[in-house]
Amino acid sequence: MNDFLCTDEFLTKIVNEYSDTIYRIAFNITKNPDDAFDVCQDVYVRLIKNKHKIKNEEHLKSWLLRAAINCAKSNCTQAYKRHSVGISDVKESDLAQNDKHDSLVYLLMKLPEKYRTIIHLFYYEDMKIAEIAKLLGITQSAVKSRLSRGREKLKIILEKENYYG
Amino acid sequence: MADEFDSKTYKNEYDNIRLTQNQKNILLTKMKEAEINAIKADSKSEKALDVFYNVWMRAVAVTLAVALIGAAAYFCFNNNPNNSRKNSFSFVVNAAETGENTEIGSSEIGFSSGMSTSGFALKNFTDSGVEIYLNKQGKRDYFINYELTNLYVVGENIDTVTFTANKNYTYFVLYPGNTNEEEFDIPQWVNSNFTEVQPLSNSQYSKEELDEHGDGMYGVFCDGFTYKNKNTAAGKQRISMDKIAQLVIETDRTDNEIDKWMEQFCKASDKNLEYKVQRYHETGGVGGGEITDAEKKNEQIMQENLDKIVKKTLENATVDVTVKFKDGTEDKKSIMIGYEKTEDGYYWMTAKLA
């Protein structure tokens, strides 16, 4: 696996196969397309540095997802990021009138990160509860609880935003 | 379970969120560059890639943080005659951008505070989506955090290092961000180097409130923490403290003076949010358009008021630093944390022996 990790073929393959996955989970956490792209770059540079740790293809995807979540969270905790206006802040001001932000994806952004990440992994990446628990380093009951609570909170948001019409 | 969530719509919408081919090409280029640098580094030193990476990361930080890295400091204190000769510890703060250590005398210890305008407010996610979470007085608080930028604890035979903040409204947030490459592939908020996290009592908020309303992304808040040195190599060791722990300054809204400054800060901040939203509509994107003079003026007002808040909050604030050596002996000193204006007109966090 490690020999293959050095080839151009491999680099092209992981960009083509995984970059959108990384970008989506990063966008889910950062709520900002530019930041999400920064995270992608960070993740791939880290991969090159840590390639000796990759055991197989399955481990590669798992590693990339975990790295994306870690990097995206780090990105959000950078102080200067907190001072900027995010998508949800603009919406929050009740001044934005853009149909794009009435989509389910954008309404989901109103949830705290700990709920929306799990919802994304469960519903978009089709990961199992046990897999999410392992990936995030939390218990399966915590995953179930956040999934359930996240859906409840999202339901309230969708109703208030008149999502169902 | 899936019946309660419109996963099909969600998937369809999220499928449209993807990188452009140009962005993918950029990623490919970045990786190849990293690969080439890794090969070069291997021929010199296995540590060289870290240097490349750190330089790259610092370059990004410098671009974004704009002149926020300050003085470098060095101080060595281990004057306990009872300790064995090999037991020692000191603090080193690198001059971040030059990579050189700068000694500024024995009476000072450096925390170099980069982010003088950083901060966040807690948010309420339960009532109507997202709102600012208000404190017991029904007011908005603000949290400013300072990186222990490039702070290293250096010494021999160090087993643990304990930091404890001793004043109300000053405490730590732990960022187990796994900047340590060896621990990078463990989950973000689990860092086995923290052997003890002291309960939070310096905040006007409970741990539960901070956990719930901090969006789960601000790490672990605590009055202090113990960091375990797992490096068992002989000789001098260096424990990097940067980015794993930051000092948090919380606004005290029961203090009339701070309350007044915070009101002025909020007013300017709200006004700037309006300007940003206006630019959002005009340009069709967040962050679009040029920052106006009015916004710059508001930024200045925010900064001036924050400086006053932090300066007052840090009056008589101390942090205890205790190093426990592997033979069981300890050395402890207190650091006075301050906030002073430098020659260039900016406020920086300072630290001196108490």
Coordinates of C-alpha atoms in Angstrom, one line a residue, chain A residues 21 25 61 65 117-132 135 147, chain B residues 2 5-8 10-12 15:
Chain A
T21 CA -16.4 13.6 0.4
I25 CA -17.9 17.0 5.6
K61 CA -11.2 6.5 3.7
L65 CA -12.8 11.5 7.1
T117 CA -21.8 16.1 11.6
I118 CA -23.5 13.0 12.9
I119 CA -26.6 13.6 10.7
H120 CA -24.3 14.1 7.7
L121 CA -22.3 10.9 8.3
F122 CA -25.5 8.9 9.0
Y123 CA -27.7 10.1 6.2
Y124 CA -25.2 11.2 3.5
E125 CA -22.3 8.9 4.0
D126 CA -24.6 6.0 5.0
M127 CA -22.3 5.1 7.9
K128 CA -23.5 2.8 10.6
I129 CA -23.9 3.9 14.2
A130 CA -20.9 1.8 15.3
E131 CA -18.8 3.3 12.5
I132 CA -19.7 6.8 13.5
L135 CA -14.7 7.6 13.9
L147 CA -28.9 11.7 16.1
Chain B
A2 CA -34.5 7.3 8.3
F5 CA -35.5 12.7 7.9
D6 CA -35.8 13.6 4.3
S7 CA -32.5 11.9 3.5
K8 CA -33.2 11.7 -0.3
Y10 CA -30.6 16.0 1.7
K11 CA -28.5 13.7 -0.5
N12 CA -29.6 15.4 -3.7
D15 CA -24.5 16.1 -4.2

